[in-house]
CSV table of C-alpha atoms and ligand atoms in Angstrom, one decimal:
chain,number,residue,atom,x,y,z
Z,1,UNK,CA,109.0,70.5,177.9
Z,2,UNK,CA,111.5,70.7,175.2
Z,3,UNK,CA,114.9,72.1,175.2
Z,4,UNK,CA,116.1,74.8,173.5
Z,5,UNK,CA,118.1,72.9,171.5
Z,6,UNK,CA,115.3,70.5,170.4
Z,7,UNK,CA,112.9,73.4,169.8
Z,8,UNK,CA,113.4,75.7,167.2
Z,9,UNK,CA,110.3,77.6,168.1
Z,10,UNK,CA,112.4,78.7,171.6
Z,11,UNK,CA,113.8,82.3,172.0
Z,12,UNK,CA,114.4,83.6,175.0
Z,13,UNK,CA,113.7,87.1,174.7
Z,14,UNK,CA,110.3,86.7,175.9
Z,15,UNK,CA,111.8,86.1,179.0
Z,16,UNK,CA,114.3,88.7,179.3
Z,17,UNK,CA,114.2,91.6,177.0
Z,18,UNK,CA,111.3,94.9,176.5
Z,19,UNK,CA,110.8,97.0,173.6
Z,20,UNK,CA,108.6,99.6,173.2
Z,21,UNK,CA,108.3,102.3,169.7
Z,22,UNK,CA,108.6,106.1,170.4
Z,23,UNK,CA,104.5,105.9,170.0
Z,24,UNK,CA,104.5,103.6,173.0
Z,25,UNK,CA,103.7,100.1,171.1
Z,26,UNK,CA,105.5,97.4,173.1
Z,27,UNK,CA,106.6,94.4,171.0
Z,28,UNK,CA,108.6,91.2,171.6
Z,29,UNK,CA,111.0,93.0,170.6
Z,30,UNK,CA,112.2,94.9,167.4
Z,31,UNK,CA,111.9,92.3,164.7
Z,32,UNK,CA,108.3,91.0,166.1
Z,33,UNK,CA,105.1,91.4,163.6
Z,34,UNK,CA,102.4,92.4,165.8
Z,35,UNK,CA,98.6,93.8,165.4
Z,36,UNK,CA,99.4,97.4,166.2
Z,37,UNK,CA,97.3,99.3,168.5
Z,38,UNK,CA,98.1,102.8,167.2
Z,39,UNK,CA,100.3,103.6,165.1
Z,40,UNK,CA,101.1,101.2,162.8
Z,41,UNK,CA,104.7,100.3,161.8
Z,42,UNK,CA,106.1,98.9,158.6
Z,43,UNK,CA,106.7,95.3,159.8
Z,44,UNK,CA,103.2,94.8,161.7
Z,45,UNK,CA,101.5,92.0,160.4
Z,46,UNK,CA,98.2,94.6,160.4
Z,47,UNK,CA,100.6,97.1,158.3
Z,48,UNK,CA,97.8,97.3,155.7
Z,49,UNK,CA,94.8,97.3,157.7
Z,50,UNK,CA,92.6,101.0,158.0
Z,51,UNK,CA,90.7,99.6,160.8
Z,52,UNK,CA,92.1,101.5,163.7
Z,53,UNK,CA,90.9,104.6,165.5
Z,54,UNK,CA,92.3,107.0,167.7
Z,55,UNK,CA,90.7,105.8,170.4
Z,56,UNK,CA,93.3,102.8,170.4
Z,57,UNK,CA,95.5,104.9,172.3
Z,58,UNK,CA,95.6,103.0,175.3
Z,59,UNK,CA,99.2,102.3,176.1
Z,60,UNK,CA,100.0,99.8,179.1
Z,61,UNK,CA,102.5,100.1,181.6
Z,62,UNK,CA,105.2,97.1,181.4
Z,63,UNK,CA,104.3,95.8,184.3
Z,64,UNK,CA,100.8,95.5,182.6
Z,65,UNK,CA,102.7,94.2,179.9
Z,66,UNK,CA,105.2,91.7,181.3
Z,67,UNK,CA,102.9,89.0,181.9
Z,68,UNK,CA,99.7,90.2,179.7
Z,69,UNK,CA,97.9,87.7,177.6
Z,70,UNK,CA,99.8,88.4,175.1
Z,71,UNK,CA,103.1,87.7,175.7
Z,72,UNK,CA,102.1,84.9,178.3
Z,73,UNK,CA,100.3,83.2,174.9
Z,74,UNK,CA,104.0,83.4,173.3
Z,75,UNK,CA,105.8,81.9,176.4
Z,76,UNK,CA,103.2,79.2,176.0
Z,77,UNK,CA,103.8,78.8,172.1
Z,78,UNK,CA,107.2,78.6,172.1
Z,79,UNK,CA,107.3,75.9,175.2
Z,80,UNK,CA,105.1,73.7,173.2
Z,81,UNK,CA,107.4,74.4,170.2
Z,82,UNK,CA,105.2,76.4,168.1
Z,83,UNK,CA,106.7,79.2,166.3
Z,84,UNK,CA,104.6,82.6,166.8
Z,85,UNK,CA,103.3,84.0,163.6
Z,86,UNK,CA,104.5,87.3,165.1
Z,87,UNK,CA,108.2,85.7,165.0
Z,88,UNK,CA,108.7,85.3,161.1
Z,89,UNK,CA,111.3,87.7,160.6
Z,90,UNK,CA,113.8,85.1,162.5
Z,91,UNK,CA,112.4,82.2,161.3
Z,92,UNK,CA,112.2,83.1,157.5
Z,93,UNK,CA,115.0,85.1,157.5
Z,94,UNK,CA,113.3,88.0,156.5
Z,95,UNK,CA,115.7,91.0,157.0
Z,96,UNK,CA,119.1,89.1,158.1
Z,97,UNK,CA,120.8,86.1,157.4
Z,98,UNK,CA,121.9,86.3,161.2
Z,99,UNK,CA,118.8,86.2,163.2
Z,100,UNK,CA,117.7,88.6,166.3
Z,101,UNK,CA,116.0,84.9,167.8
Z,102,UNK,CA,119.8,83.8,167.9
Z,103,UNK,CA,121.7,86.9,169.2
Z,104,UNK,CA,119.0,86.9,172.2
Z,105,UNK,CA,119.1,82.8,172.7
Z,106,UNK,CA,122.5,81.7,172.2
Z,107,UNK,CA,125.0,84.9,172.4
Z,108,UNK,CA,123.7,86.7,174.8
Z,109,UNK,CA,121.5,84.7,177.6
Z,110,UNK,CA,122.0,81.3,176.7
Z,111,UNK,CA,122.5,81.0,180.4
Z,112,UNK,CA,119.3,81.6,181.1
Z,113,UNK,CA,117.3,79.1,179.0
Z,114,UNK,CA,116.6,76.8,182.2
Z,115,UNK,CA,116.0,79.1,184.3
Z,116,UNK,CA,112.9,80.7,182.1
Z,117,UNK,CA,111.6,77.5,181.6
Z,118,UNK,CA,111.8,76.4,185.2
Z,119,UNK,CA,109.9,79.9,186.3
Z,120,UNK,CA,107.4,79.8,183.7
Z,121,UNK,CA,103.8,78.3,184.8
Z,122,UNK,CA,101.6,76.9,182.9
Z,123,UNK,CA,99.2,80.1,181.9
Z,124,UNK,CA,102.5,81.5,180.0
Z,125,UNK,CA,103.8,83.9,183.4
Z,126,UNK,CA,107.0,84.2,184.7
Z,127,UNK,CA,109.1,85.2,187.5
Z,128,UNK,CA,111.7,86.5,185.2
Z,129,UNK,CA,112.0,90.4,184.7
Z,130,UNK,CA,113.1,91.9,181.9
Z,131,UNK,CA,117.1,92.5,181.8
Z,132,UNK,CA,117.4,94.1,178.3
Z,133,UNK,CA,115.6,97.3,177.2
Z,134,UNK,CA,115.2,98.6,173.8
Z,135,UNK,CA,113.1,101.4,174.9
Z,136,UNK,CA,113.1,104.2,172.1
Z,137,UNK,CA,111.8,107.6,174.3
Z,138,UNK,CA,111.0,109.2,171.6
Z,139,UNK,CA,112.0,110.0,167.4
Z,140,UNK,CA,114.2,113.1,168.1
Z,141,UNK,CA,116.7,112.8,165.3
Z,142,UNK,CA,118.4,115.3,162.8
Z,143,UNK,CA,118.6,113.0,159.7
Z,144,UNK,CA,115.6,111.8,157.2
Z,145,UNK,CA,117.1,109.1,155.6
Z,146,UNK,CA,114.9,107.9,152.2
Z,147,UNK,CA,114.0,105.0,153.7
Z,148,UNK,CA,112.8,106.0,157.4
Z,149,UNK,CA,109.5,108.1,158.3
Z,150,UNK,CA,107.8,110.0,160.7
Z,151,UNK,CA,107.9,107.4,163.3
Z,152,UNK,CA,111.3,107.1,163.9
Z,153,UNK,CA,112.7,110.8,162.7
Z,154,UNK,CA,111.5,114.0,164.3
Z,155,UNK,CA,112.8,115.5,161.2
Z,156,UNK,CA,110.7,113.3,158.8
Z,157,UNK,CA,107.9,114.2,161.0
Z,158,UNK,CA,108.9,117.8,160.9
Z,159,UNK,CA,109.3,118.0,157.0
Z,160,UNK,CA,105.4,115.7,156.9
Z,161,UNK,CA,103.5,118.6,159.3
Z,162,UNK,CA,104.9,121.1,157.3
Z,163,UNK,CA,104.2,119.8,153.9
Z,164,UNK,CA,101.0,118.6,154.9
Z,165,UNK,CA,101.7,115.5,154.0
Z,166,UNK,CA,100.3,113.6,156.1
Z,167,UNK,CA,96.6,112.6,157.0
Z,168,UNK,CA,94.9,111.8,160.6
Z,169,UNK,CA,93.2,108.2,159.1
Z,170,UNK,CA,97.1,107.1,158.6
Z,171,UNK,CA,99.0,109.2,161.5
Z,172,UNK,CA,96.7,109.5,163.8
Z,173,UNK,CA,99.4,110.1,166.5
Z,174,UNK,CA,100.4,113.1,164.9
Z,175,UNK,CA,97.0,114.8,166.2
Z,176,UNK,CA,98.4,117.4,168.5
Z,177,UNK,CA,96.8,116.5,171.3
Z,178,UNK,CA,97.2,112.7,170.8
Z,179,UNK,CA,100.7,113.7,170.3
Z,180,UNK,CA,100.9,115.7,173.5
Z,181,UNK,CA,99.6,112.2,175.2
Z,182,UNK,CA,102.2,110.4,173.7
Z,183,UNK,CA,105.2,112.2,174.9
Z,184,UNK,CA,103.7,112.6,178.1
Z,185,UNK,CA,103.3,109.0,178.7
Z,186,UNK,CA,106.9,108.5,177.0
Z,187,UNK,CA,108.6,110.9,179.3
Z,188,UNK,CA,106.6,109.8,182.5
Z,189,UNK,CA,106.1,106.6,182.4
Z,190,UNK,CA,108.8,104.8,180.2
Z,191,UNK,CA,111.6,107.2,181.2
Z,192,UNK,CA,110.4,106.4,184.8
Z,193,UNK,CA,110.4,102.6,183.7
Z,194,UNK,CA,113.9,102.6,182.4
Z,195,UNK,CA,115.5,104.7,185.7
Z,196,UNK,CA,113.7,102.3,188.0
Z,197,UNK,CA,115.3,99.0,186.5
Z,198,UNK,CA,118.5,101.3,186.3
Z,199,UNK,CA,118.9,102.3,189.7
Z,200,UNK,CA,117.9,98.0,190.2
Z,201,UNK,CA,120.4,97.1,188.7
Z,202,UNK,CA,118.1,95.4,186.7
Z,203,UNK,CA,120.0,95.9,184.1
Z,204,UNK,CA,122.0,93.7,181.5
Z,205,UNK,CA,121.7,94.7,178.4
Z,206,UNK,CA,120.8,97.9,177.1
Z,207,UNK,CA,120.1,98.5,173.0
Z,208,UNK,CA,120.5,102.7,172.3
Z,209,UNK,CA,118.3,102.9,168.8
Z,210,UNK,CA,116.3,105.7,168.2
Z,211,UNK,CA,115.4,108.2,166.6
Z,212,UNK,CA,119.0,108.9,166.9
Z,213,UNK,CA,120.2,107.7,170.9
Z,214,UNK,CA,123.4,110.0,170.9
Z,215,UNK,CA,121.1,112.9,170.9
Z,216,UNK,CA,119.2,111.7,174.0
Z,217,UNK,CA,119.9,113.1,177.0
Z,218,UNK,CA,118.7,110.0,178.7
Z,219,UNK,CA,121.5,107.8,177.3
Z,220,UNK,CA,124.3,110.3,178.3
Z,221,UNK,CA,122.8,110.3,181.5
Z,222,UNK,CA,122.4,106.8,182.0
Z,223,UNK,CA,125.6,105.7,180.5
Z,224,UNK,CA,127.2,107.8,182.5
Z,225,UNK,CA,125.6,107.0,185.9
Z,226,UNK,CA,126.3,103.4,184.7
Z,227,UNK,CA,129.8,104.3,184.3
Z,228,UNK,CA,130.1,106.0,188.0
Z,229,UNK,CA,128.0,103.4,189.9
Z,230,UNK,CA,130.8,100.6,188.5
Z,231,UNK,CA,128.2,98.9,186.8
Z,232,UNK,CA,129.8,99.9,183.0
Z,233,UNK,CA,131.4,96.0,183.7
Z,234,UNK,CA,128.3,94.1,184.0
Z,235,UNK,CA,126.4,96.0,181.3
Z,236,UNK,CA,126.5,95.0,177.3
Z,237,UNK,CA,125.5,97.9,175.3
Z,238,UNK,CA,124.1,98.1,171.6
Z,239,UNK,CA,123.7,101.0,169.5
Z,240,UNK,CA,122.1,101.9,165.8
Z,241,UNK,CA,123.6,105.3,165.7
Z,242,UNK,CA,124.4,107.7,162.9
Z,243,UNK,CA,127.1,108.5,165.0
Z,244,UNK,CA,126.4,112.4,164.0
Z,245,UNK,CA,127.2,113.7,167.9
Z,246,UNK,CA,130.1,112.5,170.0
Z,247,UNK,CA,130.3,114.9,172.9
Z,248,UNK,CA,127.9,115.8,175.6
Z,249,UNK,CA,128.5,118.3,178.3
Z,250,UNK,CA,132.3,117.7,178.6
Z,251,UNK,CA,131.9,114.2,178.0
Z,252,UNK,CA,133.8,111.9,174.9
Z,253,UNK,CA,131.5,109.3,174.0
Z,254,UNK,CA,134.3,106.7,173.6
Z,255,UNK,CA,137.0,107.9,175.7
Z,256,UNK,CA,134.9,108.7,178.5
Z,257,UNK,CA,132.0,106.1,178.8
Z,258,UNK,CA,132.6,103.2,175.8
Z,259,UNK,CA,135.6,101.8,177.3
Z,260,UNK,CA,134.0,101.1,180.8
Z,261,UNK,CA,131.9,99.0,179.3
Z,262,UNK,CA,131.5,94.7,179.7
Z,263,UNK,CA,131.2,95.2,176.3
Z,264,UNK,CA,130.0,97.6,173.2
Z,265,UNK,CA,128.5,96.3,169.9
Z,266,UNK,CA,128.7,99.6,168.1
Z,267,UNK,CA,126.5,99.2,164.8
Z,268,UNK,CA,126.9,102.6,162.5
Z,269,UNK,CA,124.5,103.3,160.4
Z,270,UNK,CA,125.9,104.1,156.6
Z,271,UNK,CA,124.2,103.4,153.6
Z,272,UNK,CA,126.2,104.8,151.2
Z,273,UNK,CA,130.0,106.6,150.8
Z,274,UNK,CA,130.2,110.5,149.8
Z,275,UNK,CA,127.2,112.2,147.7
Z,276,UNK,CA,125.8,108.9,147.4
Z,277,UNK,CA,125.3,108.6,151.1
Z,278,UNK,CA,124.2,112.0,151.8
Z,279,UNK,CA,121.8,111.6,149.2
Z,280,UNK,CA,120.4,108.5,150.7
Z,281,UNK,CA,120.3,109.6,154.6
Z,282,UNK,CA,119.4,113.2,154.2
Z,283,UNK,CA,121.5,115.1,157.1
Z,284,UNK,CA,124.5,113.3,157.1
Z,285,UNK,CA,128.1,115.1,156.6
Z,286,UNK,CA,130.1,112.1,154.8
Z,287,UNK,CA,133.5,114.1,155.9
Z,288,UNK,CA,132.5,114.2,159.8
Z,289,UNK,CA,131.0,110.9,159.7
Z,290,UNK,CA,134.0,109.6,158.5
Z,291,UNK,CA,136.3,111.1,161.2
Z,292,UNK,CA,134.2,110.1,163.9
Z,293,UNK,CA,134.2,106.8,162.2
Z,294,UNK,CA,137.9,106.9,162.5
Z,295,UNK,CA,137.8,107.5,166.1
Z,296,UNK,CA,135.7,105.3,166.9
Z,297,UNK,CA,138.4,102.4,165.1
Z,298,UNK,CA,140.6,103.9,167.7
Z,299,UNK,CA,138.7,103.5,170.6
Z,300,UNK,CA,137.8,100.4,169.8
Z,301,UNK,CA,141.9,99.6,169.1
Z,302,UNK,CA,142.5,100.8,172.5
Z,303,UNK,CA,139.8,98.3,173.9
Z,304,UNK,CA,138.8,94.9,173.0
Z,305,UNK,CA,135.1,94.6,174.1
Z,306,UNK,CA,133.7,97.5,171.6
Z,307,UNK,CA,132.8,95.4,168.4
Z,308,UNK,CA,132.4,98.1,165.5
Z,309,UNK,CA,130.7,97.2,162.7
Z,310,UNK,CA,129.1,99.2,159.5
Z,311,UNK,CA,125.9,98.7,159.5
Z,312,UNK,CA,124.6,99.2,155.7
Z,313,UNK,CA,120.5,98.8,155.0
Z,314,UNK,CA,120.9,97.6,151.0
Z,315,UNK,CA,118.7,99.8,148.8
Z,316,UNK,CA,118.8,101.0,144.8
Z,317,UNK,CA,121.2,103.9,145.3
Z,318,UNK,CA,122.9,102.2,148.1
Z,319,UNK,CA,124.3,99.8,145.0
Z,320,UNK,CA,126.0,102.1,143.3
Z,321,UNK,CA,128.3,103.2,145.9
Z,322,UNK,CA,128.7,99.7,147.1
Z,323,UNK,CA,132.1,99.1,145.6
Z,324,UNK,CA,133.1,102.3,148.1
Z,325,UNK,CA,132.2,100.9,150.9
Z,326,UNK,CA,133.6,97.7,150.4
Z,327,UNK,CA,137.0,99.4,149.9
Z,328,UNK,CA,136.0,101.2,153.3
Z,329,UNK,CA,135.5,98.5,155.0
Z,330,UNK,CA,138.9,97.1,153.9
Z,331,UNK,CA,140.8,100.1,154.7
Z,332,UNK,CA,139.5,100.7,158.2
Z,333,UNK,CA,139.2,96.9,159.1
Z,334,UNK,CA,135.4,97.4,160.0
Z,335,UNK,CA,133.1,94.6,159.2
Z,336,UNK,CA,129.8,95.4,157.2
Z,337,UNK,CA,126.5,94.3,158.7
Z,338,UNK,CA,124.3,94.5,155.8
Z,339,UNK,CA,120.8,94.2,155.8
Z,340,UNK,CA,117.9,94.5,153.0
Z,341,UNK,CA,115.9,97.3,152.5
Z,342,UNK,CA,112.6,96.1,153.8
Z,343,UNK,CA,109.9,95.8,151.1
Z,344,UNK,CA,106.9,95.6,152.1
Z,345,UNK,CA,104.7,96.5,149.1
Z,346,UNK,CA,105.7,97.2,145.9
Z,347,UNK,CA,105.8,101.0,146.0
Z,348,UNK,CA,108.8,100.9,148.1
Z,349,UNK,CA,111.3,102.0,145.0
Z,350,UNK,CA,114.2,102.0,147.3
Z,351,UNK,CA,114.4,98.9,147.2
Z,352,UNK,CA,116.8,97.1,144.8
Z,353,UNK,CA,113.9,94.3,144.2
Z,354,UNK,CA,112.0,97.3,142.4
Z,355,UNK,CA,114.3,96.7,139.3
Z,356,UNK,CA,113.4,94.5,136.4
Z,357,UNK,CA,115.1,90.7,137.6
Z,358,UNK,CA,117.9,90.9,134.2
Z,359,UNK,CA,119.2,94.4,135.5
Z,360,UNK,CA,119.2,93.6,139.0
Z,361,UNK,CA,121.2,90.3,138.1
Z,362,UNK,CA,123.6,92.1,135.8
Z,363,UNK,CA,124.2,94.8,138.9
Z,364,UNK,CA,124.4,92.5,141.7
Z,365,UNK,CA,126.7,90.2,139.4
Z,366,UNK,CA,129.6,92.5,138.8
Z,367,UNK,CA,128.9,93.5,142.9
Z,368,UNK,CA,129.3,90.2,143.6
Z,369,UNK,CA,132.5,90.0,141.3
Z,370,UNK,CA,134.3,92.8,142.7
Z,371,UNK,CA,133.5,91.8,146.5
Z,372,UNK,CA,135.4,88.6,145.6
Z,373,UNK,CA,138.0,90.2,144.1
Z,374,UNK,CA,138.1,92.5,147.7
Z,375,UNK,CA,137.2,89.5,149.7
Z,376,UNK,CA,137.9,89.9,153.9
Z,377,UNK,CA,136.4,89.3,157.0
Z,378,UNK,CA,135.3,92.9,157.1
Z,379,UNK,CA,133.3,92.4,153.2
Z,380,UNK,CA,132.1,88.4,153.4
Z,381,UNK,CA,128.6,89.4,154.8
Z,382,UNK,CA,127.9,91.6,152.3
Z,383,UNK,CA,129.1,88.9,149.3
Z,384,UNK,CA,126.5,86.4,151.2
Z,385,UNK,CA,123.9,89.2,151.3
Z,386,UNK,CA,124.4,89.9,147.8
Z,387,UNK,CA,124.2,86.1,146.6
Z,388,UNK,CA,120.8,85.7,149.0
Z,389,UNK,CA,119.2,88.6,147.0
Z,390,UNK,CA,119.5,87.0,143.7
Z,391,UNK,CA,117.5,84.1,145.5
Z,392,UNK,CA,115.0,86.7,146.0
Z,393,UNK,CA,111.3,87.2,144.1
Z,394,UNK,CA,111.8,90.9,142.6
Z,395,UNK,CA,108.8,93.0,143.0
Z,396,UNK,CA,107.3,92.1,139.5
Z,397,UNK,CA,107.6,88.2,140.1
Z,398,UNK,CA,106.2,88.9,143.8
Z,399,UNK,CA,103.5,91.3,142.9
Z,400,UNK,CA,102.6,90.8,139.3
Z,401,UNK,CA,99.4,92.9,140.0
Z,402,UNK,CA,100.6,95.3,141.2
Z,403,UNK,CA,104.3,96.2,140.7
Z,404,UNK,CA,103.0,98.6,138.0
Z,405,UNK,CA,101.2,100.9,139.5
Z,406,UNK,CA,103.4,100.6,142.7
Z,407,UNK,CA,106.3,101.6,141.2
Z,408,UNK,CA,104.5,104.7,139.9
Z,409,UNK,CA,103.2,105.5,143.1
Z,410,UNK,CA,106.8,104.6,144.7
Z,411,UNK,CA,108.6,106.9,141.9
Z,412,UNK,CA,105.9,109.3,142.5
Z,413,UNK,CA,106.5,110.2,146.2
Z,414,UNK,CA,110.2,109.6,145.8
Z,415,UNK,CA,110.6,112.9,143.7
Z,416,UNK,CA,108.1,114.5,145.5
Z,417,UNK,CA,110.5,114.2,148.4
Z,418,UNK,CA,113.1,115.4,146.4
Z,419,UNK,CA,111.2,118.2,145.2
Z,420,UNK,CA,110.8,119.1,149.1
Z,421,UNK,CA,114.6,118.8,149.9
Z,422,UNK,CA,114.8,121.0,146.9
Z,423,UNK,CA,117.7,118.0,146.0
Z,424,UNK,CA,119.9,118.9,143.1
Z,425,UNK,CA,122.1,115.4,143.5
Z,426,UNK,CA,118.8,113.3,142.9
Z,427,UNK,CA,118.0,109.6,142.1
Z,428,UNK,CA,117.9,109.9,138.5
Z,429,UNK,CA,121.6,111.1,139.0
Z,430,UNK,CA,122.7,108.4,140.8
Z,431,UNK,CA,121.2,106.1,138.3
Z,432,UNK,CA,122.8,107.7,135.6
Z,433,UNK,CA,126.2,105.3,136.0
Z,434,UNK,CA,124.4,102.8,134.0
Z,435,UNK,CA,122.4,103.5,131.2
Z,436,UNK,CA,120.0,101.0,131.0
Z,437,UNK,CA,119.2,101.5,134.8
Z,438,UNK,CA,118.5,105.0,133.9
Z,439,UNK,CA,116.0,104.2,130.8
Z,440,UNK,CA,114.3,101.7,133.1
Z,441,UNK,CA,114.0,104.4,135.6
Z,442,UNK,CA,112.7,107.3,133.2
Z,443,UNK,CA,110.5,104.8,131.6
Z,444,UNK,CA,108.6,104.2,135.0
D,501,LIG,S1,112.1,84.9,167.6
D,501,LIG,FE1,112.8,86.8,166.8
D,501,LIG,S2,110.9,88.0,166.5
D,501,LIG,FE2,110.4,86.4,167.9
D,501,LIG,S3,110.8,87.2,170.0
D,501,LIG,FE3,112.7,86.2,169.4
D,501,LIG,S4,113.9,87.8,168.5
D,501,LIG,FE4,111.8,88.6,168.5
């Protein structure tokens, strides 16, 4: 059997870590492109497919899941050294430069490597429990950023029921009894999951993503019985948060659980600075965020383990408050995490790949200039981000069929959404800082 550091195939989070979506689809883990069951989700490798019924709603418990067919059929895969289709997004790169497969193998359980391969039998099961949860109870969140959905943002799914914008062949888990289902098994049986391995101190690693986590009263609970059990020192935390709430019944988010922690990796979502950002995720107060942003620096002054980092998803508008950001970054001594705006199809206008390759190069170039000219630990991912993208296909060398009519469709919905918010700070104003930007958009 090959060793991790012979097999590239090898991760170990098959071994030691559980996700499951707010509509009760278990993955590998976030990053994994599986068939869905249900509801589909942008990144499954079946994203396209319309042959799916309600009747798929049949979600398993994870003991049902832990050594399933499935996952036992990965184990076995990755043994023999064969990467899983389902794991492209690490192996290609897809969304990061720094891969998920590597945070899991080598940061965080690298420890555990022989061990999992030791209690792994030859039909793919193991003896090894999960020890890292990315369980996401449900899509309570008060933002609709552009780029998000239904799925992940009770708001989004809010704004859909009530525009009637959505349809029960594509969201069939918006059906209200399906939906009833859902939250029933969500709140039963994964909240149950979760307390059990809690009160087991099963516990390692916990990943707070949401909807948004800080409005959860699960992970105030949780991180505070974690905190009063005295097992805040054995327990890494994550978070994606908008970092929109920082109190809870008396309780100071950083002051009064962070800084118990083994350690904190504190990832804040920001896409853009001022307007720009509040145009981009729909809900957020740039003035607040900031403050809390500030506090957060000093929390994380007064204690070593939290690791805060900006965590920027690149899209169109995103670029033109880039420079901002970077200056941010710089002034607070916060690194940026960047990531790409994922683009699935070529309707997805977000996207900076949605401009013509000569405009995209001329914006990414003077990007790239003035993130030199600002160059710091805090800024060099994003100047290594923006160099990978000019690598990248843009959607009219990837989809030459169809980047036409996509963008249509992709402009199309945009302003309808717009139209909805009853925006008056829209797109096309955003644009408007470069001309030609703007005629390409108006000409769409
Ligand atoms: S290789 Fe990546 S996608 Fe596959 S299980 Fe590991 S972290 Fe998830």
């Amino acid at each position: 059997m090959n060793k991790k550091q012979e097999n590239k195939a090898f991760c170990i989070a098959p071994w030691t870590h559980t996700f499951i979506s707010p509509q009760s689809e278990r993955r590998l883990c976030c990053a994994s492109r599986e068939e869905f069951q249900f509801a589909r989700q942008y990144l499954d490798s079946n994203f396209q497919s319309n042959n799916f019924t309600q009747s798929h709603y049949e979600p398993v418990t994870l003991e049902e899941y832990w050594n399933g067919d499935f996952i036992k059929s990965i184990r076995k895969k990755m043994l023999k050294g064969e990467v899983p289709d389902e794991c492209s997004v690490c192996h290609e790169k897809e969304l990061t430069l720094s891969t998920y497969q590597d945070y899991f193998t080598n940061d965080l359980f690298p420890h555990l490597i022989e061990e999992a391969i030791q209690n792994t039998k030859e039909d793919g099961s193991t003896t090894l429990m999960p020890r890292s949860f990315d369980y996401r109870f449900d899509n309570t969140c008060n933002f609709s950023c552009r780029m998000c959905g239904d799925q992940l943002s009770s708001r989004w799914e809010k704004e859909k029921i009530n525009h009637n914008l959505w349809n029960l062949k594509d969201d069939p888990w918006l059906e209200p009894e399906l939906n009833h289902k859902i939250k029933d098994f969500q709140s039963n049986v994964v909240k149950a999951e979760f307390n059990r391995a809690l009160m087991n101190n099963q516990i390692e690693e916990i990943y707070w993503v949401g909807g948004e986590p800080l409005l959860w009263d699960i992970h105030w609970k949780s991180m505070s019985y974690l905190v009063s059990s005295g097992n805040a020192d054995n327990t890494i935390i994550r978070y994606n948060t908008n970092l929109s709430k920082i109190h809870y019944d008396g309780m100071n988010l950083f002051d009064d659980l962070l800084i118990h922690f083994k350690k904190v990796i504190l990832l804040v979502s920001i896409d853009g600075s001022g307007e720009i950002g509040e145009y981009i995720r729909t809900g957020l107060n740039w003035k607040k965020w900031k403050g809390y942003l500030q506090e957060a620096k000093q929390c994380s002054l007064k204690n070593k383990n939290i690791e805060l980092a900006l965590d920027i998803t690149l899209t169109l508008p995103g670029l033109f408050s880039l420079k901002e950001m970077i200056l941010l970054a710089n002034e607070l001594e916060i690194p940026i995490y960047p990531k790409l705006v994922y683009a699935f199809d070529p309707t997805i206008i977000l996207s900076p790949l949605s401009l013509p390759r000569d405009l995209l190069n001329n914006l990414l170039n003077e990007l790239i200039k003035f993130n030199i000219l600002h160059l710091s630990d805090y800024t060099k991912g994003m100047l290594e981000l923006l160099i990978d993208i000019k690598q990248r296909k843009t959607h009219e060398e990837k989809y030459p069929n169809d980047f036409q009519s996509g963008r249509e469709q992709g402009k199309k919905k945009l302003l309808q959404i717009e139209s909805i918010r009853k925006d008056s700070f829209t797109l096309e104003s955003i644009l408007s800082a470069n001309p030609q930007i703007l005629n390409w958009w108006r000409s769409i």
